[in-house]
PDB file of C-alpha atoms and ligand atoms in Angstrom:
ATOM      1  CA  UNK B  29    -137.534  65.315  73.288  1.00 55.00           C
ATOM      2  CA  UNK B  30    -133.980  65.746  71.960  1.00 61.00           C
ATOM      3  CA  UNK B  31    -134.012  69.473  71.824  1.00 61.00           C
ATOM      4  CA  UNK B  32    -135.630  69.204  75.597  1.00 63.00           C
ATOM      5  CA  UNK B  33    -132.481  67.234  76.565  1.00 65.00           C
ATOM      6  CA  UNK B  34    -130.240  69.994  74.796  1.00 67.00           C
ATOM      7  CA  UNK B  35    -131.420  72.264  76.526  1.00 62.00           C
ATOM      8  CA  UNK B  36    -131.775  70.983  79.721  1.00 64.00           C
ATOM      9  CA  UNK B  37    -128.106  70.563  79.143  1.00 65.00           C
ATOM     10  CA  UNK B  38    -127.439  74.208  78.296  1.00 61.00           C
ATOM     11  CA  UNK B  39    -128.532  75.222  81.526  1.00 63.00           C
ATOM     12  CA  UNK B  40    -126.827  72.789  83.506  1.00 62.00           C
ATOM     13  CA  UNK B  41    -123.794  74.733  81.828  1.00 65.00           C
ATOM     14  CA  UNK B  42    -125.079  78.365  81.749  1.00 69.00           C
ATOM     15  CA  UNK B  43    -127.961  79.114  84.114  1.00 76.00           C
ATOM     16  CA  UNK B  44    -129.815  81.474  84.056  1.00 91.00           C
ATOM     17  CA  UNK B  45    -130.158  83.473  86.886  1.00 95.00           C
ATOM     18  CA  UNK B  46    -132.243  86.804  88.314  1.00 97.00           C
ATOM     19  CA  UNK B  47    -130.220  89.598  87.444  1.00 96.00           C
ATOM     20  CA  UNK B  48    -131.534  90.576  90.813  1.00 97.00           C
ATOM     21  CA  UNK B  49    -131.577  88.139  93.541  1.00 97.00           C
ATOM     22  CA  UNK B  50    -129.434  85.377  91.471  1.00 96.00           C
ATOM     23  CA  UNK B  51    -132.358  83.023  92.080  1.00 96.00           C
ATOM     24  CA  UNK B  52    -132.278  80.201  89.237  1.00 95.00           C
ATOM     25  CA  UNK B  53    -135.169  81.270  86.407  1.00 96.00           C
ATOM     26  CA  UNK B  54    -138.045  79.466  85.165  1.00 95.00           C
ATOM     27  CA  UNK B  55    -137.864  78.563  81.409  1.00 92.00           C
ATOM     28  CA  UNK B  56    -141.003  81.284  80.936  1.00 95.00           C
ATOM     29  CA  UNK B  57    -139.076  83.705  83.587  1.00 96.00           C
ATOM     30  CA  UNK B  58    -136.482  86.062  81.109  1.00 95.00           C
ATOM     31  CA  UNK B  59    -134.027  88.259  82.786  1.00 96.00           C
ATOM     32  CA  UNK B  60    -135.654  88.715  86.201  1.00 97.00           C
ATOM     33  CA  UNK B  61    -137.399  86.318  87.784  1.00 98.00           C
ATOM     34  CA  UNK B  62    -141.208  87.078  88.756  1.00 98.00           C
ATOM     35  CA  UNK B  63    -141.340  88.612  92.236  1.00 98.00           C
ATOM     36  CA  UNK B  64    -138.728  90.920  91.292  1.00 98.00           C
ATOM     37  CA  UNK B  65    -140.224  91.932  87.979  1.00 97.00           C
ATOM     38  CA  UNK B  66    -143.289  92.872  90.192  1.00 97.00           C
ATOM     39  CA  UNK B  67    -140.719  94.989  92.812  1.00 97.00           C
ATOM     40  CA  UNK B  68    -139.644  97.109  90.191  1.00 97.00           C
ATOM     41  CA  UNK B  69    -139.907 100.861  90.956  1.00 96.00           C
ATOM     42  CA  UNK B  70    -141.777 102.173  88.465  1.00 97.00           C
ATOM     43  CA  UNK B  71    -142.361 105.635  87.952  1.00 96.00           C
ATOM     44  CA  UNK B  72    -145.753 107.403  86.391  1.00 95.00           C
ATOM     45  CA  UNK B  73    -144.185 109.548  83.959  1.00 96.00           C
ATOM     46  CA  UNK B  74    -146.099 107.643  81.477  1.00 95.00           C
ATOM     47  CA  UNK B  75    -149.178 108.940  82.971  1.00 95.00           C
ATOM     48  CA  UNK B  76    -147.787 112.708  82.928  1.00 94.00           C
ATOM     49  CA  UNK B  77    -145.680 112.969  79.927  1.00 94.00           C
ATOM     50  CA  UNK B  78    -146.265 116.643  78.907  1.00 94.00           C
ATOM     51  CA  UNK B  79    -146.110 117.834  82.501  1.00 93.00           C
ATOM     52  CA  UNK B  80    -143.475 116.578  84.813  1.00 94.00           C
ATOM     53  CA  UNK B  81    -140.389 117.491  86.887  1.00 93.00           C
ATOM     54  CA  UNK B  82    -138.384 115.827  84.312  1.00 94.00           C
ATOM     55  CA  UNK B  83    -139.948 117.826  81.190  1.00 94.00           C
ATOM     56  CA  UNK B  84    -139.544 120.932  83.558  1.00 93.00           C
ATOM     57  CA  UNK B  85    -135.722 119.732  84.381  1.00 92.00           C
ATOM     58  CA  UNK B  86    -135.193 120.700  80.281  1.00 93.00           C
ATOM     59  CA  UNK B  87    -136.822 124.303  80.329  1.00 92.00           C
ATOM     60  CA  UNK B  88    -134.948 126.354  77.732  1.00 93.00           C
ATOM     61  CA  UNK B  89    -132.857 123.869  76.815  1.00 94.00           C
ATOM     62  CA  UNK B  90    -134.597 121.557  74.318  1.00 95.00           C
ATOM     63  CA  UNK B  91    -138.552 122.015  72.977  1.00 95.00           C
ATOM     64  CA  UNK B  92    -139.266 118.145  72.951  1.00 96.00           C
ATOM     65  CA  UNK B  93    -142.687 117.408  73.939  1.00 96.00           C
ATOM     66  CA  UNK B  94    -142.682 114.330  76.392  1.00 97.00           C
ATOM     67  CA  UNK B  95    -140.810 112.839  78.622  1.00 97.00           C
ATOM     68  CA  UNK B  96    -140.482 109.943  79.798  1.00 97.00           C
ATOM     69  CA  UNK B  97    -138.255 107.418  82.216  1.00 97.00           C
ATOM     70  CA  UNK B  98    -139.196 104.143  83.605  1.00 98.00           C
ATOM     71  CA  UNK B  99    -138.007 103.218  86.416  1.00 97.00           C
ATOM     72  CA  UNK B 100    -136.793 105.373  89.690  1.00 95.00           C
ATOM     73  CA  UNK B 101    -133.150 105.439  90.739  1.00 92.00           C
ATOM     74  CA  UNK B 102    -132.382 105.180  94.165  1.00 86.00           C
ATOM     75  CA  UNK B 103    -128.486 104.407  95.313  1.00 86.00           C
ATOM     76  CA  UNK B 104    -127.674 100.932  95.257  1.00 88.00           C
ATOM     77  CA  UNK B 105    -131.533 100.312  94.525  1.00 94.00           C
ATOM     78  CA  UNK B 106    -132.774  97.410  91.731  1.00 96.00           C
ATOM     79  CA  UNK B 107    -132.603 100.283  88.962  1.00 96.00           C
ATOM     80  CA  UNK B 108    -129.086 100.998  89.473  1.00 96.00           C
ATOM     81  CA  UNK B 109    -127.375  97.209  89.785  1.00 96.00           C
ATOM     82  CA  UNK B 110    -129.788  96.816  86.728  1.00 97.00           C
ATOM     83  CA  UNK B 111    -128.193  99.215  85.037  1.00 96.00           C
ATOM     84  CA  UNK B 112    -124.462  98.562  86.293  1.00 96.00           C
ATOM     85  CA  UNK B 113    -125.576  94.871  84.912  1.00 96.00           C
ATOM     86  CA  UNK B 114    -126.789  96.631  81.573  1.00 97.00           C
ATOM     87  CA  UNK B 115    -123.033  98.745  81.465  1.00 95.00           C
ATOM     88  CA  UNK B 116    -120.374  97.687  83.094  1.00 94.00           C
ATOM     89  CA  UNK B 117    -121.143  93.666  83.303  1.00 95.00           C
ATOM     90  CA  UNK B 118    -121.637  92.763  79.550  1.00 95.00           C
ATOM     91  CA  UNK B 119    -125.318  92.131  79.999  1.00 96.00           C
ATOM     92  CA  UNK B 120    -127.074  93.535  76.520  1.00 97.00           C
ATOM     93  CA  UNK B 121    -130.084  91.164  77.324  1.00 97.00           C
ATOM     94  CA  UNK B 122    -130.966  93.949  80.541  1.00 97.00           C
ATOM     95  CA  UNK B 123    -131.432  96.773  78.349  1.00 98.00           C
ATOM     96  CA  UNK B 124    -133.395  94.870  75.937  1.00 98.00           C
ATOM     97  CA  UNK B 125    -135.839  93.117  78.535  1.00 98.00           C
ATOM     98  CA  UNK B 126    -136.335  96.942  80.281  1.00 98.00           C
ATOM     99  CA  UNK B 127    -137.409  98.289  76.798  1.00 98.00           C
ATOM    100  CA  UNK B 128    -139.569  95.130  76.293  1.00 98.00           C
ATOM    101  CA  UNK B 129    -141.151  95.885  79.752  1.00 98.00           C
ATOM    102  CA  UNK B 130    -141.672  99.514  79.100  1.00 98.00           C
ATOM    103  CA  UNK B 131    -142.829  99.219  76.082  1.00 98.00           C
ATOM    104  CA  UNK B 132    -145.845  96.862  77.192  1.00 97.00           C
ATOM    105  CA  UNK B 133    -146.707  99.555  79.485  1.00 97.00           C
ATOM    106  CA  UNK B 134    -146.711 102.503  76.796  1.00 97.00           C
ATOM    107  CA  UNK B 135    -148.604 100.318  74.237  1.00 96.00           C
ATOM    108  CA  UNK B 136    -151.215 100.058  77.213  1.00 95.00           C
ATOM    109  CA  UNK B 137    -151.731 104.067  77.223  1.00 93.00           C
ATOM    110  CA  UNK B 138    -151.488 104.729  73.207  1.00 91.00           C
ATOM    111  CA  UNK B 139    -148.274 105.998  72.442  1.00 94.00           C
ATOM    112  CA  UNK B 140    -147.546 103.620  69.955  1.00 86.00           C
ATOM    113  CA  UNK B 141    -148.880 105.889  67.523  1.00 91.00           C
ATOM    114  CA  UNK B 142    -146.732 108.457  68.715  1.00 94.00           C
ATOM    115  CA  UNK B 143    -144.001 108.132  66.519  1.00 97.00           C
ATOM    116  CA  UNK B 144    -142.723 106.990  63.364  1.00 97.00           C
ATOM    117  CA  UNK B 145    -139.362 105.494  64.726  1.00 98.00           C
ATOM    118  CA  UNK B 146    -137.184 104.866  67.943  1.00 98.00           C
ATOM    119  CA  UNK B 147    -133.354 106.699  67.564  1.00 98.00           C
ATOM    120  CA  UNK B 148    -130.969 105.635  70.166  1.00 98.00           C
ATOM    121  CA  UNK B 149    -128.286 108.020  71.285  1.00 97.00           C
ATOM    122  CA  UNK B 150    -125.100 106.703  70.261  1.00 97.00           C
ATOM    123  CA  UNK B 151    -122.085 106.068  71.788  1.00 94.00           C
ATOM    124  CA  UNK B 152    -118.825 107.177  70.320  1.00 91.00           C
ATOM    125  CA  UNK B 153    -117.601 104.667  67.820  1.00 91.00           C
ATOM    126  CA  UNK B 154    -114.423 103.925  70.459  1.00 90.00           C
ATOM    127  CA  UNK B 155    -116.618 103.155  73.213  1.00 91.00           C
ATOM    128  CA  UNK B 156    -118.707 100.864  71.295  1.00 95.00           C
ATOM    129  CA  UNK B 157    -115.882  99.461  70.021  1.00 95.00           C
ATOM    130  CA  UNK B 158    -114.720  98.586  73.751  1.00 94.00           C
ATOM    131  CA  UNK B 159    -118.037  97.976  75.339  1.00 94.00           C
ATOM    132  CA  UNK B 160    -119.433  95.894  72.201  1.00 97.00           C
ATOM    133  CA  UNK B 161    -122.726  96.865  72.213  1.00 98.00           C
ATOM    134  CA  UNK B 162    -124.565 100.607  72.881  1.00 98.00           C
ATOM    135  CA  UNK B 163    -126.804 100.154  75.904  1.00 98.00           C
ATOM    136  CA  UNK B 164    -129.514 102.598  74.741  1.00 98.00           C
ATOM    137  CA  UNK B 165    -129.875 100.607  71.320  1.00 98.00           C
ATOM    138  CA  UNK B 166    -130.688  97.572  73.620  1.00 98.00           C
ATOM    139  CA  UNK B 167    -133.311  99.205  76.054  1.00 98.00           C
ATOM    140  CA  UNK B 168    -134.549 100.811  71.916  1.00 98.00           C
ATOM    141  CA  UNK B 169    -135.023  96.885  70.597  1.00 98.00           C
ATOM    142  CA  UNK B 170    -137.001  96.087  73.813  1.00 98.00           C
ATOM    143  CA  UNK B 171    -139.600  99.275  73.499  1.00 98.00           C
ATOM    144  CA  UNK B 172    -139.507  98.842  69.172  1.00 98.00           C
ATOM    145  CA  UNK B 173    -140.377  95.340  69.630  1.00 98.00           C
ATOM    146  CA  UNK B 174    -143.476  95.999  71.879  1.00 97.00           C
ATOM    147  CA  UNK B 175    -144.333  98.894  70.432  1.00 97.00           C
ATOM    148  CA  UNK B 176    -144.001  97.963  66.786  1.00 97.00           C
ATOM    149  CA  UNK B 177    -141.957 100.683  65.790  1.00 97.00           C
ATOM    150  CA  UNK B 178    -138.541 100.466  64.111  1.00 97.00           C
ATOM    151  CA  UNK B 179    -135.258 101.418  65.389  1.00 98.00           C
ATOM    152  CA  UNK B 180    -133.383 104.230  63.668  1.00 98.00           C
ATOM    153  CA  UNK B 181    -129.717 104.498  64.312  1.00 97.00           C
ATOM    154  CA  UNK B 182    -129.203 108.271  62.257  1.00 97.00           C
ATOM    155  CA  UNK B 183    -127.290 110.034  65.097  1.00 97.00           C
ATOM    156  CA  UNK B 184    -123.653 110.126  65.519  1.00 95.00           C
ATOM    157  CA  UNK B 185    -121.304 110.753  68.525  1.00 93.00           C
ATOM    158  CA  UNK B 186    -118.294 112.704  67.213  1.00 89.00           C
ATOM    159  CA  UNK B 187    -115.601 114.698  69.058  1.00 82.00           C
ATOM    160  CA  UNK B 188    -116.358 118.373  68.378  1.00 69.00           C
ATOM    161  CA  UNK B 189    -113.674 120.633  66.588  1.00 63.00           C
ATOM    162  CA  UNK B 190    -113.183 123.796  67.953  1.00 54.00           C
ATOM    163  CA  UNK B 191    -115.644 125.373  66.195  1.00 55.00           C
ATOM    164  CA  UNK B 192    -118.621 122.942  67.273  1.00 51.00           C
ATOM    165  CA  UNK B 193    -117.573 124.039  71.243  1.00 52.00           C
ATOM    166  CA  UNK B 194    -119.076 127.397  71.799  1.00 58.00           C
ATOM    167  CA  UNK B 195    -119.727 126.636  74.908  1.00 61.00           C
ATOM    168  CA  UNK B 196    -123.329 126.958  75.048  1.00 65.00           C
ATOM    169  CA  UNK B 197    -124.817 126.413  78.662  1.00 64.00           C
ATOM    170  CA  UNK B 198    -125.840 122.423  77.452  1.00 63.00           C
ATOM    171  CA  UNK B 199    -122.331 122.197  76.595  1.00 62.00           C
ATOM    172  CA  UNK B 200    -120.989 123.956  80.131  1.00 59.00           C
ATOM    173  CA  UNK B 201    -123.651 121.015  81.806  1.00 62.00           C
ATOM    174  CA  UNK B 202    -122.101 118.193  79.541  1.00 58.00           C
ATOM    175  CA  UNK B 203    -119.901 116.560  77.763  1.00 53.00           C
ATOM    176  CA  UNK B 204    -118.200 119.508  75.708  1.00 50.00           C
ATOM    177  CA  UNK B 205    -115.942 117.326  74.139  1.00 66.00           C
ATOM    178  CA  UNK B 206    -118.640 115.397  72.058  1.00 77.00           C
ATOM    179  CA  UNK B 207    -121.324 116.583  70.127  1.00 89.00           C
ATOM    180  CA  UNK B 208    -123.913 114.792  68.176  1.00 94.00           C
ATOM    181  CA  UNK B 209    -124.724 115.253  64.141  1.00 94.00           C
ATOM    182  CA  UNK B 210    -126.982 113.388  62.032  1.00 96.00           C
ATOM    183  CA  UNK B 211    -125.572 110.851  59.649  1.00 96.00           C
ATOM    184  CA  UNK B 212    -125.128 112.099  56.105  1.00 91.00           C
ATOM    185  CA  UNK B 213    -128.171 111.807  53.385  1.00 90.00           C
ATOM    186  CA  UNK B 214    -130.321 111.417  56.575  1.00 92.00           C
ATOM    187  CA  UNK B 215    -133.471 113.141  56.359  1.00 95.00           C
ATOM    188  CA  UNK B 216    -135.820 113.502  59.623  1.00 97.00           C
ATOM    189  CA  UNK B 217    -137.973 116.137  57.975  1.00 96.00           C
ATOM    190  CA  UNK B 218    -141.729 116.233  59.307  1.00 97.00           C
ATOM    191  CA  UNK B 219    -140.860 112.878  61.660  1.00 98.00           C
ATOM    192  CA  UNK B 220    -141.852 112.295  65.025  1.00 98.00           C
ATOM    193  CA  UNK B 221    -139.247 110.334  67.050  1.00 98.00           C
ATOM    194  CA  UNK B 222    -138.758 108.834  70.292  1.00 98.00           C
ATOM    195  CA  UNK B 223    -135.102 109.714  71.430  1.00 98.00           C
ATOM    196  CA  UNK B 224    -133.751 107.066  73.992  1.00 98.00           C
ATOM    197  CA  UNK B 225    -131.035 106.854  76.618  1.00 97.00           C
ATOM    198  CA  UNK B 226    -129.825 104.902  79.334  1.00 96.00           C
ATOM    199  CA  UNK B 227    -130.267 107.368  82.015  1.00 95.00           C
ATOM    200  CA  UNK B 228    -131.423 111.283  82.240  1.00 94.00           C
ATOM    201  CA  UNK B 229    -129.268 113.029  84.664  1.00 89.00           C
ATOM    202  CA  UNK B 230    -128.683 117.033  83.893  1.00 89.00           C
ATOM    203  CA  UNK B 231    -130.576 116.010  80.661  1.00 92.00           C
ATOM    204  CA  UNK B 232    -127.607 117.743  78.248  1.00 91.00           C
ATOM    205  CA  UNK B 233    -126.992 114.405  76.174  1.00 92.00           C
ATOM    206  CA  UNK B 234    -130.489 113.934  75.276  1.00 95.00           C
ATOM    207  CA  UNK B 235    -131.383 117.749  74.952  1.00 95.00           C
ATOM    208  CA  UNK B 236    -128.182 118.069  72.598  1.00 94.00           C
ATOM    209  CA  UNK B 237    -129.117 115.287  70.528  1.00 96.00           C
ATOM    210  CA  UNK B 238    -132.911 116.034  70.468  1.00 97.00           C
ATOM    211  CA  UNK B 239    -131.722 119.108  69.473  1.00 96.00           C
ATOM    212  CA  UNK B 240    -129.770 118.128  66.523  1.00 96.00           C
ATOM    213  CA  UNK B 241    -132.772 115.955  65.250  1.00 97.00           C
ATOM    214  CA  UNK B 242    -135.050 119.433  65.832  1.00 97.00           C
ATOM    215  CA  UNK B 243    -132.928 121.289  63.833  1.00 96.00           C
ATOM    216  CA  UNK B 244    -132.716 119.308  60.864  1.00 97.00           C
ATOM    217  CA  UNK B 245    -137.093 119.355  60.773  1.00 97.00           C
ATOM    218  CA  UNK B 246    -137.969 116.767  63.274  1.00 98.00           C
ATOM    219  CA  UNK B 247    -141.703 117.472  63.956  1.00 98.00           C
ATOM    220  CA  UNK B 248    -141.813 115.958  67.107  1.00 97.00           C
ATOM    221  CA  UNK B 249    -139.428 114.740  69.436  1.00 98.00           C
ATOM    222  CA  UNK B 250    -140.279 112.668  72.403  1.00 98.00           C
ATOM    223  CA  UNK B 251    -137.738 111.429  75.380  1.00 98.00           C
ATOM    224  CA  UNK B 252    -137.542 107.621  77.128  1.00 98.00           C
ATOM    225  CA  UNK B 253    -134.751 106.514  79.512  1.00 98.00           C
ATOM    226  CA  UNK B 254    -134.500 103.349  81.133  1.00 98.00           C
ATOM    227  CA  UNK B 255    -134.403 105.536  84.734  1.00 97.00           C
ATOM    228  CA  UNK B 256    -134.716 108.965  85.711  1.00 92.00           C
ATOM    229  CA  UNK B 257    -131.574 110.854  88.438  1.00 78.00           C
ATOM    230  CA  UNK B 258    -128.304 109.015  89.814  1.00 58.00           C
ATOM    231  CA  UNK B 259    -125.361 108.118  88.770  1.00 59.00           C
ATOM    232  CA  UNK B 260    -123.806 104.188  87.614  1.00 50.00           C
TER     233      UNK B 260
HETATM  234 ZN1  LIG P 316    -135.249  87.833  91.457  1.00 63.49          ZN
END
């Protein structure tokens, strides 16, 4: 009764509200309440992993095996205030209840056994520092959580030296100024991982930093992203 009344009281002060429509949430509603959790545009890459325009997109730049995004972006759409929430509005909770989602949905076709663990792609240590959180390592708790898997953080974001900027034609696409390396007395030898970002645009973050893990004897390397095209 007494913890009812405490928290009846916390969300008299903080509510909790749809991160869509602002409508007031139901104590079992998290996030989004339920008839926009039902509206969200999900794709069916799930259902096409191996063979889609997205895995097509990354031709001869990465050999990863599936990919994957979950929702479709369409300007000023749910997917992209979602994801300005999940960036730019200090809302950590979006990313994670997106992975949570997604991973329901992936447990549902098998892929849990897919892989051994879930790597985010980092941010650069600054930008973490300033944002407080990395988004992708949210929507990564949501899908390890459903999914069962653990969460690997063994990439980092560093800015290259001159020698690390050949300009390959990922680089030319990207962000030449950072490149990714795995942490020190990391091993991914003979692993198969599930590589996840916010969004896949040209695809050159993810294919440089599924490349890095593929390099240092990754077996597998898979690709999730919270949506697919569009920019925040
Ligand atoms: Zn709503």
């Amino acid at each position: 009764m007494r913890l009812l009344f405490v928290k009846d009281f916390l969300d008299l002060i903080f509510p909790r509200n749809c991160e869509l429509c602002t409508r007031a949430l139901f104590d079992y509603e998290f996030c989004l309440c339920t008839i926009c959790e039902g509206k969200l545009p999900i794709t069916s890459y799930h259902l096409r992993a191996t063979d889609n325009d997205l895995k097509d997109k990354l031709q001869g730049l990465t050999r990863v095996s599936r990919v994957l995004a979950f929702l479709k972006f369409t300007k000023n759409g749910k997917t992209q205030r979602l994801l300005h929430q999940l960036k730019y509005r200090n809302k950590p909770q979006v990313g994670y209840y997106l992975g949570k989602k997604y991973g329901q949905l992936l447990l549902k076709q098998d892929y849990s056994k897919s892989w051994d663990c879930i790597v985010p792609v980092p941010l650069h240590r600054m930008k973490l520092k300033r944002r407080g959180y990395n988004q992708s390592e949210e929507f990564a708790k949501g899908l390890a959580e459903s999914l069962g898997i653990q969460i690997e953080n063994i990439l980092e974001r560093i800015v290259a030296t001159e020698t690390q900027t050949k300009k390959s034609r990922l680089e030319r696409m990207g962000n030449v100024e950072e490149v990714f390396q795995l942490k020190s007395s990391i091993s991914v030898q003979n692993r198969n991982i599930l590589l996840v970002d916010d969004v896949i645009t040209t695809g050159a973050t993810l294919c440089s930093s599924a490349n890095v893990l593929l390099a240092n004897g990754a077996k597998n390397v898979d690709l999730a992203t919270i949506a697919a095209g569009g920019k925040i």
